[in-house]
mmCIF file of C-alpha atoms and ligand atoms in Angstrom:
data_model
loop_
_atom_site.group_PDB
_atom_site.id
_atom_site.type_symbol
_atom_site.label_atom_id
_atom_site.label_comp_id
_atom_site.label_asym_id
_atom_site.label_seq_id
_atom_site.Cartn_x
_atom_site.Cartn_y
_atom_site.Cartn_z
ATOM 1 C CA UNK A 1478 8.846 -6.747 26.323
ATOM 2 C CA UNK A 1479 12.566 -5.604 26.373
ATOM 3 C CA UNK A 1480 13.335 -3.067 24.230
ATOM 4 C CA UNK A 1481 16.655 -4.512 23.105
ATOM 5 C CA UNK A 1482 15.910 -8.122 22.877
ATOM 6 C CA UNK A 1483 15.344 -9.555 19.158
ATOM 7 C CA UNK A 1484 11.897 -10.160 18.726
ATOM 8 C CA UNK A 1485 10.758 -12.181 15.645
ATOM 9 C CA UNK A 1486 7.069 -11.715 14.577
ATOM 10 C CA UNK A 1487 5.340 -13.741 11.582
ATOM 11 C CA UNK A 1488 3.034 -11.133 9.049
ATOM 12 C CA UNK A 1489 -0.084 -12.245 6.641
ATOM 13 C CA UNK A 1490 -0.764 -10.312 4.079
ATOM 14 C CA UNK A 1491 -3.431 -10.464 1.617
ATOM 15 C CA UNK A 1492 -6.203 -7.600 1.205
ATOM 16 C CA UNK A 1493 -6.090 -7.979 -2.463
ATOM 17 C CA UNK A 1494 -4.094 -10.005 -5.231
ATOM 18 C CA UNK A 1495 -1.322 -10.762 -3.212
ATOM 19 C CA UNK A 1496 -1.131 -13.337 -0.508
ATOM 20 C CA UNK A 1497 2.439 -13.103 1.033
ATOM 21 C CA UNK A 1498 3.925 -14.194 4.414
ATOM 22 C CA UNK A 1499 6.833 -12.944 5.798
ATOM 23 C CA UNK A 1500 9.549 -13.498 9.043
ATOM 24 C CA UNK A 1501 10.876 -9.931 10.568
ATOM 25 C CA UNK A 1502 12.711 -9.327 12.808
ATOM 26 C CA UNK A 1503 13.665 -4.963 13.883
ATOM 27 C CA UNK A 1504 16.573 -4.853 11.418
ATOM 28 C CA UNK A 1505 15.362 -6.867 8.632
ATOM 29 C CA UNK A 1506 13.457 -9.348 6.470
ATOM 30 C CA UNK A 1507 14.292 -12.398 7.447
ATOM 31 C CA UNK A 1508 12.322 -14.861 5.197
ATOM 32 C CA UNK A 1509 9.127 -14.007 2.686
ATOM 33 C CA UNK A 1510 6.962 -15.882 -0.007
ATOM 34 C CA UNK A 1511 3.807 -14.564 -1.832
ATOM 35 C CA UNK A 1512 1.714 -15.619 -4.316
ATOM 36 C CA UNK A 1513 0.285 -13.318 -6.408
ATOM 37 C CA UNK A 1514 -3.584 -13.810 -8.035
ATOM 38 C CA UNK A 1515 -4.412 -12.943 -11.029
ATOM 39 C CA UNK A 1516 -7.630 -12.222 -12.382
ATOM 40 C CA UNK A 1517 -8.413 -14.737 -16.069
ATOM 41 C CA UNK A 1518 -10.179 -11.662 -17.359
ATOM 42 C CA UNK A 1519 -11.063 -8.074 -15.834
ATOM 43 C CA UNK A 1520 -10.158 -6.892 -12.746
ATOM 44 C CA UNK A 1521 -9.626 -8.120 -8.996
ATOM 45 C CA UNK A 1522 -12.694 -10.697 -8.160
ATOM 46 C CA UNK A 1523 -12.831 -10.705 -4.609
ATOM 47 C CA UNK A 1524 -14.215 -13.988 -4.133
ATOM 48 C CA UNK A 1525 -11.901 -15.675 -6.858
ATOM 49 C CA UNK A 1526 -9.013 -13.929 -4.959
ATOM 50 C CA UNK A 1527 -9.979 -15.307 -1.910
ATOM 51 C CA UNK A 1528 -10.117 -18.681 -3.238
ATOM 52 C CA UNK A 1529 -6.702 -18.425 -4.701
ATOM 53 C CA UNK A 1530 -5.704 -17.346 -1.137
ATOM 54 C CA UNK A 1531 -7.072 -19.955 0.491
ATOM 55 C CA UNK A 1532 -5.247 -22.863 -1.885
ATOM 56 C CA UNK A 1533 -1.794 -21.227 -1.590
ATOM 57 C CA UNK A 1534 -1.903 -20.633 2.151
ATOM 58 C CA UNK A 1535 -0.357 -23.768 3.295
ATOM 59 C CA UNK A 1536 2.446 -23.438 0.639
ATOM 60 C CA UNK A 1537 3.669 -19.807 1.829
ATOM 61 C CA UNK A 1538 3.169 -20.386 5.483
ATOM 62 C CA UNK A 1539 4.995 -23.494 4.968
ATOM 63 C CA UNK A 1540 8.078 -21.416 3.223
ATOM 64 C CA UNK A 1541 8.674 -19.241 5.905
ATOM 65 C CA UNK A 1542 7.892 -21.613 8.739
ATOM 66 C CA UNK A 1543 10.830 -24.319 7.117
ATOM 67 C CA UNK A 1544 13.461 -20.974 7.304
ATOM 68 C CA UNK A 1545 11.970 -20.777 10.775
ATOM 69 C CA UNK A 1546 12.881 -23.947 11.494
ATOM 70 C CA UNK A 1547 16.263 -24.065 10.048
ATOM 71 C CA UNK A 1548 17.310 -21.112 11.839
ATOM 72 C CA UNK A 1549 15.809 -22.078 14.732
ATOM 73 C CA UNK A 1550 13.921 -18.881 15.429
ATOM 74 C CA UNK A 1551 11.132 -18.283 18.160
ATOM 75 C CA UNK A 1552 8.054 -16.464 16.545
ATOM 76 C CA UNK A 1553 7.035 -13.969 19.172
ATOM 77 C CA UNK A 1554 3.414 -13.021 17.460
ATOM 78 C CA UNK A 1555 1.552 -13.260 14.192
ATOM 79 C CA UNK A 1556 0.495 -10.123 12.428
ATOM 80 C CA UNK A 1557 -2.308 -9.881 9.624
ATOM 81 C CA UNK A 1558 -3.932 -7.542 7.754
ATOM 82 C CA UNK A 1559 -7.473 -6.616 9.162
ATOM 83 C CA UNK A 1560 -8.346 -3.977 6.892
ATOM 84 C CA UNK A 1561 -8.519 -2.257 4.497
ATOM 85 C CA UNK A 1562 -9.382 -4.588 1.389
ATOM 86 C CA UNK A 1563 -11.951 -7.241 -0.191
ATOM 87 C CA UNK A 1564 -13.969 -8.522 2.468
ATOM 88 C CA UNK A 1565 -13.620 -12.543 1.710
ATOM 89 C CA UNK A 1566 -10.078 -12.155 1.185
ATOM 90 C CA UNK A 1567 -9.214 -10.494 4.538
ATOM 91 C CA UNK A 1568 -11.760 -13.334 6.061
ATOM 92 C CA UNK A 1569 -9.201 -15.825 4.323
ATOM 93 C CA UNK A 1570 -6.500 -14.425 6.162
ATOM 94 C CA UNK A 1571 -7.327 -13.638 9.307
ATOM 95 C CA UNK A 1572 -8.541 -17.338 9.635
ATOM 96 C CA UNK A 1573 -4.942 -18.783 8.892
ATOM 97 C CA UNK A 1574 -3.666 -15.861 11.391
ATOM 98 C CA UNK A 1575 -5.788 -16.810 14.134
ATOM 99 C CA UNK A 1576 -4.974 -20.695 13.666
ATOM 100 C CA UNK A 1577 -1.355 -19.695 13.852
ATOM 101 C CA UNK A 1578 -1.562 -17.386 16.692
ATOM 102 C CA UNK A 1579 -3.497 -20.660 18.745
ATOM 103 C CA UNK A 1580 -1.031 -22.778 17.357
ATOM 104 C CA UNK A 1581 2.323 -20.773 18.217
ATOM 105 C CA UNK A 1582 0.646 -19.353 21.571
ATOM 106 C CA UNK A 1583 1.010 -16.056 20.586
ATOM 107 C CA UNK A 1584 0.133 -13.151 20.480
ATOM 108 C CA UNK A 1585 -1.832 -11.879 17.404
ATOM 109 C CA UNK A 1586 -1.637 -8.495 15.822
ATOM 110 C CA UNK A 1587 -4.477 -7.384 13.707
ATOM 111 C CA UNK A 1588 -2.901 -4.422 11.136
ATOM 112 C CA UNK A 1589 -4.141 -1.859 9.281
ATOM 113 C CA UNK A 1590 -2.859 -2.420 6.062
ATOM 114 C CA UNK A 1591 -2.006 1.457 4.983
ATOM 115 C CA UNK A 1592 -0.689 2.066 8.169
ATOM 116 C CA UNK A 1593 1.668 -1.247 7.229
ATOM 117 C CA UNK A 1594 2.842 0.689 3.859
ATOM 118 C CA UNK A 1595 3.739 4.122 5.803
ATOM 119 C CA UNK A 1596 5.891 2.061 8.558
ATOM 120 C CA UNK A 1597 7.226 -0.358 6.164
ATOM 121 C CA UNK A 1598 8.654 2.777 4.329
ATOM 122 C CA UNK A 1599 9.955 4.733 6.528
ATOM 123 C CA UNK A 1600 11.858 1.711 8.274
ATOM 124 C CA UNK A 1601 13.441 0.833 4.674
ATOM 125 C CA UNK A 1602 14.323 4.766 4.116
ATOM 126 C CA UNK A 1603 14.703 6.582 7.219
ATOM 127 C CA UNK A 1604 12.050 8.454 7.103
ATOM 128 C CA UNK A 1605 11.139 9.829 9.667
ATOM 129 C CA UNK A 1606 7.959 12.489 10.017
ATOM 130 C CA UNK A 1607 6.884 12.505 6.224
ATOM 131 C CA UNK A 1608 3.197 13.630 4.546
ATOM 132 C CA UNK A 1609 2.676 10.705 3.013
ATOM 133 C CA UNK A 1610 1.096 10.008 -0.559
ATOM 134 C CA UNK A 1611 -0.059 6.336 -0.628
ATOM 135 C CA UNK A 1612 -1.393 5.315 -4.165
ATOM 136 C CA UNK A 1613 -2.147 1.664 -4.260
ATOM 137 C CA UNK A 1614 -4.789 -0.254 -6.801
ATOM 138 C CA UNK A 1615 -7.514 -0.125 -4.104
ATOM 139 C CA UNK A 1616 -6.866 3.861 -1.996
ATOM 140 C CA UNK A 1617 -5.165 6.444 -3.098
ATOM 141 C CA UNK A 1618 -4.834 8.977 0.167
ATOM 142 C CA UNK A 1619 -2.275 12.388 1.513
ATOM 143 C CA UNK A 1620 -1.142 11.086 5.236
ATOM 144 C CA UNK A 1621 0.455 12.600 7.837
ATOM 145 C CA UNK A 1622 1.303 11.971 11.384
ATOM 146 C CA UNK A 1623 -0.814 14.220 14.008
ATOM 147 C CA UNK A 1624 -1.347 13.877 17.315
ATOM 148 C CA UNK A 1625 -0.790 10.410 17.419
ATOM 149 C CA UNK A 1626 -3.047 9.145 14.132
ATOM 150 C CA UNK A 1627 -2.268 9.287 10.766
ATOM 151 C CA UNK A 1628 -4.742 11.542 9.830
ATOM 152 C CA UNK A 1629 -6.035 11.305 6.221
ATOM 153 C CA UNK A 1630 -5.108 15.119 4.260
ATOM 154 C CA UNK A 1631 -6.827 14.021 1.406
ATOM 155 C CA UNK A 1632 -8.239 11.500 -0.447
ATOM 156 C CA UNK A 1633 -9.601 9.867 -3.458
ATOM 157 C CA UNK A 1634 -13.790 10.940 -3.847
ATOM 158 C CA UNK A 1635 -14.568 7.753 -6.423
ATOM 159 C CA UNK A 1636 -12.002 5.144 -7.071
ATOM 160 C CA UNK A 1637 -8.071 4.751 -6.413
ATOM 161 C CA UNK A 1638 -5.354 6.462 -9.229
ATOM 162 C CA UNK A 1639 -4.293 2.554 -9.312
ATOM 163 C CA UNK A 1640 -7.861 1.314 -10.207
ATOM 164 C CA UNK A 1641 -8.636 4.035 -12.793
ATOM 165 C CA UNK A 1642 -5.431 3.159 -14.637
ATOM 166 C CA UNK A 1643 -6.435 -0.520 -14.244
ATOM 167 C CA UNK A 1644 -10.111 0.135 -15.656
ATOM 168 C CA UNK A 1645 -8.534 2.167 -18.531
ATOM 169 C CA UNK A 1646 -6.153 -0.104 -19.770
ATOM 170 C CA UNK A 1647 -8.782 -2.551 -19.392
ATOM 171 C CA UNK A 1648 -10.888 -0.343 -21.939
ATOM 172 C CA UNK A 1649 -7.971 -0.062 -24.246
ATOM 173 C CA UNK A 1650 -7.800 -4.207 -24.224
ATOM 174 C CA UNK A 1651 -4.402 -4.080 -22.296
ATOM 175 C CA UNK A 1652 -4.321 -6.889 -19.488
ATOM 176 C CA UNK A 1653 -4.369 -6.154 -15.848
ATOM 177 C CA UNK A 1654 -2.405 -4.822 -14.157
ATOM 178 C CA UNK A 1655 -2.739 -1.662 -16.330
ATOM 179 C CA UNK A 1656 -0.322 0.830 -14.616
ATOM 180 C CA UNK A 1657 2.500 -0.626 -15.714
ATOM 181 C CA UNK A 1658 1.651 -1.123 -19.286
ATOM 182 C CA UNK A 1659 0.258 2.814 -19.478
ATOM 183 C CA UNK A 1660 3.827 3.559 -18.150
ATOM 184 C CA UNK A 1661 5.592 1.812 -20.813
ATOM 185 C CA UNK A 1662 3.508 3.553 -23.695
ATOM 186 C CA UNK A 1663 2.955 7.095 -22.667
ATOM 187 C CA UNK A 1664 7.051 6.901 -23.387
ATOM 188 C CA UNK A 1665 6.652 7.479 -27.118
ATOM 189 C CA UNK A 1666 3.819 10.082 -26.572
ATOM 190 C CA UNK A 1667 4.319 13.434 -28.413
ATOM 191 C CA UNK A 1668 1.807 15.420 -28.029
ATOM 192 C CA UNK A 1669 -0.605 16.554 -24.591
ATOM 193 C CA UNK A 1670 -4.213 16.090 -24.510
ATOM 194 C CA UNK A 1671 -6.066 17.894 -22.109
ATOM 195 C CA UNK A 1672 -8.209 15.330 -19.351
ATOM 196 C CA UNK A 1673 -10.429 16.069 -16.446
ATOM 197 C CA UNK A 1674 -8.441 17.500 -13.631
ATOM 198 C CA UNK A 1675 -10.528 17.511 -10.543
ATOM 199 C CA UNK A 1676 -9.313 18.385 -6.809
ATOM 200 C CA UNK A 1677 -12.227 19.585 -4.540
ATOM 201 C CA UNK A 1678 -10.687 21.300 -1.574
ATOM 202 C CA UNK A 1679 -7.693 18.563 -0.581
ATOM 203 C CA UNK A 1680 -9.526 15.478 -2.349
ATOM 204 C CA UNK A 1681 -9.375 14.034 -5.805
ATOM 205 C CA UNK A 1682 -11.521 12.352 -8.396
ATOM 206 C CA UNK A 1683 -10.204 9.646 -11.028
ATOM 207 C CA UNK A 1684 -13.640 7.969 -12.428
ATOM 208 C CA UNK A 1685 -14.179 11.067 -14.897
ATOM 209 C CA UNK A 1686 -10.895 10.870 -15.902
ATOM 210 C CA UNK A 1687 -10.353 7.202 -16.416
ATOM 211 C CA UNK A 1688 -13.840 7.255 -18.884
ATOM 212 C CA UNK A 1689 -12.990 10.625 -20.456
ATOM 213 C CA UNK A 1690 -9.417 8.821 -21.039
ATOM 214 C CA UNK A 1691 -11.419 5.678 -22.702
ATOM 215 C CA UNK A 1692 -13.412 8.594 -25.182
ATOM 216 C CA UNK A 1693 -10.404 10.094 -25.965
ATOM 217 C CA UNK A 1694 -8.614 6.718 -27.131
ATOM 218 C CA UNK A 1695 -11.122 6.154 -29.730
ATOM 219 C CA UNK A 1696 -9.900 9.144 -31.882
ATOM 220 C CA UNK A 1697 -5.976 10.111 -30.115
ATOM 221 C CA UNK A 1698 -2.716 8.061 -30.526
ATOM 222 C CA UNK A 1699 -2.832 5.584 -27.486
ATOM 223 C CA UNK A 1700 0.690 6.966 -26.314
ATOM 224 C CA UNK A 1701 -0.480 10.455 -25.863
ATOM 225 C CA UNK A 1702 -3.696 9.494 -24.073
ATOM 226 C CA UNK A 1703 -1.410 7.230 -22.067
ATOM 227 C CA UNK A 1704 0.895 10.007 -20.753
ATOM 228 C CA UNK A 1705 -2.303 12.646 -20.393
ATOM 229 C CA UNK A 1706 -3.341 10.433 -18.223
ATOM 230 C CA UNK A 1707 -0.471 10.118 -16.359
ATOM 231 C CA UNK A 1708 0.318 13.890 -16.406
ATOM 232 C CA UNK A 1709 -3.056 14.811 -15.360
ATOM 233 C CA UNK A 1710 -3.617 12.421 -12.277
ATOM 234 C CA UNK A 1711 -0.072 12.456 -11.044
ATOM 235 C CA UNK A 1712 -0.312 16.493 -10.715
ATOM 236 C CA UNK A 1713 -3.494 16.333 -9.141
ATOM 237 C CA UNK A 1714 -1.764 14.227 -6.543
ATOM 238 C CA UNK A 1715 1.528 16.477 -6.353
ATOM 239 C CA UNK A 1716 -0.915 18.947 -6.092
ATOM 240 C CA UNK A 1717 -2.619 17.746 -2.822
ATOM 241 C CA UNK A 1718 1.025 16.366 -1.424
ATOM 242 C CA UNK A 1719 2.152 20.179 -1.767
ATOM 243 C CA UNK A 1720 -0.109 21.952 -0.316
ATOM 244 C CA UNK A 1721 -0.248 19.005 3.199
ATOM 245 C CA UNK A 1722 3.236 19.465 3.127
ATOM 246 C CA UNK A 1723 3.042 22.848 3.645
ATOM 247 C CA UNK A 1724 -0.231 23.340 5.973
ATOM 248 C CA UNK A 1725 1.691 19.978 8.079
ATOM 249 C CA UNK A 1726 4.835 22.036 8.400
ATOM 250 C CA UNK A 1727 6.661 18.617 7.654
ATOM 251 C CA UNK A 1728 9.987 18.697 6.079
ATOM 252 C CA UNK A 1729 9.563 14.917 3.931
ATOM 253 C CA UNK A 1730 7.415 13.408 1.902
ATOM 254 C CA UNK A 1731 7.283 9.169 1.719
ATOM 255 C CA UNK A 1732 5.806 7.790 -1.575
ATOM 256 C CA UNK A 1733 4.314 4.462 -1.096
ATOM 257 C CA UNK A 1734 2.042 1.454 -2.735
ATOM 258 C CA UNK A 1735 2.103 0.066 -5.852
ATOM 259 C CA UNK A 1736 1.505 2.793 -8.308
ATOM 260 C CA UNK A 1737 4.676 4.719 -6.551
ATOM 261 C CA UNK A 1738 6.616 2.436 -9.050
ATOM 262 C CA UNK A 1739 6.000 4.928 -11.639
ATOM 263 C CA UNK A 1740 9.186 6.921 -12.408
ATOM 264 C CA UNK A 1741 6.702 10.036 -14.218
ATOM 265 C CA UNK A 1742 5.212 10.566 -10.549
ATOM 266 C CA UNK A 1743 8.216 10.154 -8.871
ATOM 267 C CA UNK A 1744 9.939 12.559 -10.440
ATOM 268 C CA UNK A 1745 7.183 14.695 -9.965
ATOM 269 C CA UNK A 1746 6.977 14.655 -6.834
ATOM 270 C CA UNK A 1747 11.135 14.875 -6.714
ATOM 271 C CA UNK A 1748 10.935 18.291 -8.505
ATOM 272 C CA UNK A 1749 8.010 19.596 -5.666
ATOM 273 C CA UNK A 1750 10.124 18.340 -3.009
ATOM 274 C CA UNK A 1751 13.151 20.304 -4.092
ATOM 275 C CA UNK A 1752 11.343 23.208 -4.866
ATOM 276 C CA UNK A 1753 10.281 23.045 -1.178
ATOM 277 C CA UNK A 1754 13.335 22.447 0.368
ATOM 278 C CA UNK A 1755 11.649 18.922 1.494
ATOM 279 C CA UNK A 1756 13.284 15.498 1.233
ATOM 280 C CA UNK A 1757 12.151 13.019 -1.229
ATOM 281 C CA UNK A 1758 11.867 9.483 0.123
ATOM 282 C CA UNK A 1759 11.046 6.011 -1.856
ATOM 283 C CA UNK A 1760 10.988 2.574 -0.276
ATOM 284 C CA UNK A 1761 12.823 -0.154 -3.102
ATOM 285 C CA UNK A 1762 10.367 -1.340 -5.392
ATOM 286 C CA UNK A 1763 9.497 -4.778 -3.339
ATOM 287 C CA UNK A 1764 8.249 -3.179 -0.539
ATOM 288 C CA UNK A 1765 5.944 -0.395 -2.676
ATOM 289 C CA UNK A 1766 3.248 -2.836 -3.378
ATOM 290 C CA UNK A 1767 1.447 -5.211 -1.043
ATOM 291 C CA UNK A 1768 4.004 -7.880 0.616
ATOM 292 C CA UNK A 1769 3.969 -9.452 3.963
ATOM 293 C CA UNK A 1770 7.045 -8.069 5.280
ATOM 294 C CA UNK A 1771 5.040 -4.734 5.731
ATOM 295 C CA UNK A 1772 2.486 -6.256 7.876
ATOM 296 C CA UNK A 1773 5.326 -8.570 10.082
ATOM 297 C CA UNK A 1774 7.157 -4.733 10.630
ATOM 298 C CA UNK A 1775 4.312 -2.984 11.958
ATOM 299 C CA UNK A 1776 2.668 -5.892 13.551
ATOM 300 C CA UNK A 1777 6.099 -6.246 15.511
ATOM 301 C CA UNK A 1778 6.677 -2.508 16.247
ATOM 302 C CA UNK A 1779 2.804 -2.533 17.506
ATOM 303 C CA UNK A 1780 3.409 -5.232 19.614
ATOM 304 C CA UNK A 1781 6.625 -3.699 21.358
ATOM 305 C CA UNK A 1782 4.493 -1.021 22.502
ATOM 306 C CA UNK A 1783 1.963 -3.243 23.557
ATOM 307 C CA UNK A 1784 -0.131 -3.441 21.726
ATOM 308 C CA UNK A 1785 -2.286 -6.780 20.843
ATOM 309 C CA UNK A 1786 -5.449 -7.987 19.546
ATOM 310 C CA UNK A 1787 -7.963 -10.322 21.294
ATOM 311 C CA UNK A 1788 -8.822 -13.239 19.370
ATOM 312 C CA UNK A 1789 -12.425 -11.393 20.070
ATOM 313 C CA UNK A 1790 -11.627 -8.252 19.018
ATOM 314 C CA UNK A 1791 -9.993 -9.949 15.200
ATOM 315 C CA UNK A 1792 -12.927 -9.756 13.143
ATOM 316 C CA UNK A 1793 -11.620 -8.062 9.713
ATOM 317 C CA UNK A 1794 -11.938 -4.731 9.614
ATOM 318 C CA UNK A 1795 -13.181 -3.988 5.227
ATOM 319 C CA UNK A 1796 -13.334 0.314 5.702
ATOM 320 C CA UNK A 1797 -10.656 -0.212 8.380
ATOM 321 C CA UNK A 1798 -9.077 4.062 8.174
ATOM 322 C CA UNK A 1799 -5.688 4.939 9.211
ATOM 323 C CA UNK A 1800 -7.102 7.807 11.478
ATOM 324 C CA UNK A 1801 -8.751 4.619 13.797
ATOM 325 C CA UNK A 1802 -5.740 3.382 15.049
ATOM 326 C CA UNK A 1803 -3.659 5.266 17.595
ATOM 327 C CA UNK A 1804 -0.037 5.512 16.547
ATOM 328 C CA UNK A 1805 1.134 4.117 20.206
ATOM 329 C CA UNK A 1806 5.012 3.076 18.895
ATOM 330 C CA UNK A 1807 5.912 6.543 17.808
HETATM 331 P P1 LIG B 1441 -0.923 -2.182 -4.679
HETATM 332 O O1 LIG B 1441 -2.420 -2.229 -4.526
HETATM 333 O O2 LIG B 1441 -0.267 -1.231 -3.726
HETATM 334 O O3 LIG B 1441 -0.272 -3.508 -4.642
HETATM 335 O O4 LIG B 1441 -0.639 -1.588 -6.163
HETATM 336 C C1 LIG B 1441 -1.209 -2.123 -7.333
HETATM 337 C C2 LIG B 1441 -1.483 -0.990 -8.312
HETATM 338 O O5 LIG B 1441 -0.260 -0.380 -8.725
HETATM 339 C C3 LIG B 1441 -2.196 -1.442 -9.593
HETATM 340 O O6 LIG B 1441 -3.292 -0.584 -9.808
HETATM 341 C C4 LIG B 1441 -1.124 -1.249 -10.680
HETATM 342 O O7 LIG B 1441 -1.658 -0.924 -11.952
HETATM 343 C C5 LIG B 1441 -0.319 -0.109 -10.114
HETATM 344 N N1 LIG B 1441 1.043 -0.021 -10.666
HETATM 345 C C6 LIG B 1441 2.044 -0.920 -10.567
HETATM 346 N N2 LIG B 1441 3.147 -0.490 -11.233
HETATM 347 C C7 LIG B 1441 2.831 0.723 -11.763
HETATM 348 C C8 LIG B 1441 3.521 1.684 -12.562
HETATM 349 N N3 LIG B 1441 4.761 1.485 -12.963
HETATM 350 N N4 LIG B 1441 2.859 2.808 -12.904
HETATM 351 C C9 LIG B 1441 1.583 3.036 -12.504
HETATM 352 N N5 LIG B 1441 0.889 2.172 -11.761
HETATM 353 C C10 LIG B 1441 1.484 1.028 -11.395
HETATM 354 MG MG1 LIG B 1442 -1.804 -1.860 -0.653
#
């Protein structure tokens, strides 16, 4: 494939709640719809997700195939996310991918869907080396780029930050998603409550603190158990991100997924960053969280390095780790 030519790849995305398909081109989104699942009660159900999935596939394919259209654009190859994420939902996906790919003749490009957040980011900031902290509702892990793999610095032990924040404002009766919601209260806290802070070695735990956050509700203003929380796992994070920046010898650190849209941890991780001399990078909100535009990116930058995946080898991928896949485009 030319290097210079425009190349225009189609990217499925839906590991989770979101199901989103998007049109990308190297420079820029050209076209993407999503439709976002959520649960009636609780948290994520994977096979209710996957049903949801399923029903609104046509209508956000459809979307971005009609701009396709329009514009008269040649899709060049179909990305999707293999793994990680719920099992039936990834099956959903790859499905419509695979139809697509036979339909367009091309190419298909199976991605891994953390790998998607790190390129997605550093295509919409410039940056260009970073450790990595990637804090979504189903991993929370410290990434950086070594000898062509993202190796994994550090990661959660139990369940993601994003899921323990979920499961405790679930506890508290607040609806999911729960991040958001925790973020909005813990601005009125006043006073500090002291949580379970666990990192063993480079890796954190959130399960203790997400029940011992639930106990402590019962007899503390919800504000101030709100912002412990916060306080507690975002410097266990900074933490970790500190101390890969500085065994790494990188100079930038790239904050990506969904819970990155927390202003407490970003500017806790700002303050690190400039006490390091390191550069602080964020991606704009729409691409922190799942979308398909993510998946189209690296899907096309895989592909212009040649890489591809055989109908054969596109069997979803659940446990699917960024240290797996060799980093061929960089
Ligand atoms: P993702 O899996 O990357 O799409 O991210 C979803 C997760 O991000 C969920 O666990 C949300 O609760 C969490 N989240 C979204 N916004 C915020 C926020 N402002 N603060 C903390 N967590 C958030
Ligand atoms: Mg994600």
């Amino acid at each position: 494939m030319e290097a210079d030519r425009r190349t225009i790849v189609l990217g499925l995305e839906g590991t989770a709640w979101n199901l989103s398909c998007a049109l990308v081109d190297e420079e820029d989104v050209i076209a993407e719809k999503s439709a976002t699942y959520v649960p009636a009660k609780g948290g994520i159900h994977p096979r209710e997700a996957a049903q949801h999935h399923a029903e609104h596939m046509a209508s956000v394919v459809k979307a971005v195939l009609d701009v396709a259209r329009e514009d008269d654009l040649k899709i060049e190859g179909v990305a999707f996310s293999q793994g990680p994420g719920l099992g039936p939902c990834l099956r959903t996906v790859a499905t419509a991918a695979r139809a697509l790919s036979l339909r367009f003749g091309v190419p298909l490009v199976g991605v891994n869907h953390c790998i998607a957040h790190i390129e997605v980011g550093k295509w919409k900031t410039g940056a260009t080396d970073p450790v990595v902290l990637y804090v979504s509702g189903g991993n929370s892990q410290v990434l950086a780029l070594r000898r062509g793999r993202y190796r994994i610095f550090g990661e959660t032990l139990d369940i993601s930050v994003g899921n323990a924040l979920d499961k405790f404002a679930r506890q508290v009766g607040l609806p999911h998603p729960g991040g958001p919601k925790l973020e909005g209260l813990a601005k009125s806290a006043k006073e500090y409550i002291p949580l379970p802070y666990v990192v063993k070695g480079m890796d954190f735990s959130f399960s203790g603190l997400s029940t011992a956050a639930a106990q402590a509700a019962k007899k503390h203003d919800l504000a101030d158990v709100c912002s412990s929380f916060q306080e507690t796992a975002f410097a266990m994070l900074v933490e970790v991100s500190e101390r890969a920046l500085a065994h790494a010898e990188k100079k930038e650190v790239l904050l990506v997924g969904g819970v990155g849209a927390n202003s407490r941890l970003r500017e806790m991780l700002n303050i690190m960053c400039e006490e390091r001399g390191a550069k602080f990078y964020v991606p704009e909100k729409k691409f922190m969280g799942d979308n398909g535009s993510m998946i189209a990116y690296t899907g096309l930058i895989m592909m212009k390095s040649g890489v591809t995946t055989p109908l054969a080898e596109s069997r979803v991928r659940p446990g699917y780790r960024t240290d797996e896949v060799e980093v061929t485009w960089q």
